[in-house]
Amino acid sequence: MAWSTTAVSRIIVTCLAALFLAVGFSIPFWISIVLDSETKTFNTYIGVWYVMSCVKGEADSCKTGAIDPDYSHSDLLGKINGTSQEIIVSTAQTLLGSAVWWWVLQIVTTVGLGFVLLATLILICGICAGIHSKGFFIISGIIEFFGGLLAITTSILTAIGIDQYFDFIAEVKINAETFPWSVLCFGIGGFLAMFGAFIPLRSSRALYNFE
């Protein structure tokens, strides 16, 4: 028995989707902020679960901190600022950790990535086990579809939120230095996941060939 071209294409697209989603989820370029003090300029990068602040032009000056949801407070007022990396990171942790909408972002992106990784794992296990079941591929396709849908929706809403709502917490100016590359990467991964999920529906013989 040999895999059909369509099945192989599905596996490749799904693996690419998982790669883009994992990179977008991991790198801290969801929100990028440039903060100026009297003597220094701080580049601050916000990921889904952590924040990193560096002194511009100084090597090994970056400080990081986890963004843990603080359910005892919600939507605290204030702006991300400070005169050192430590203060900026601490301020971002407090404000984002108390923001309900950031909790939602953390949960949805994690679940979306998890769905696509699960679909990828199912396909890889199918290859290793030599499974040529149409139902097996359809189930993984459904899981992948929902993961891709969550990823695309999150990317679109985050892009809108950067422009419309994030100024409540920090002044964001989008340029080449502060472009939200993580959002773009995560959205591309979501698109690939949805595309990969629909590949098995092309024809009744799209999943397997017996030779």
Tab-separated table of C-alpha atoms in Angstrom, residues 48 51 102 104 136 146 151 201 207:
chain	number	residue	atom	x	y	z
A	48	VAL	CA	1.828	35.229	24.744
A	51	VAL	CA	7.635	39.781	28.258
A	102	TRP	CA	-4.964	38.830	27.538
A	104	VAL	CA	-8.387	34.951	26.539
A	136	PHE	CA	-8.604	8.431	10.635
A	146	PHE	CA	-10.729	24.058	14.591
A	151	ALA	CA	-5.425	30.763	15.102
A	201	LEU	CA	-12.289	16.402	0.945
A	207	LEU	CA	-6.726	9.793	1.487
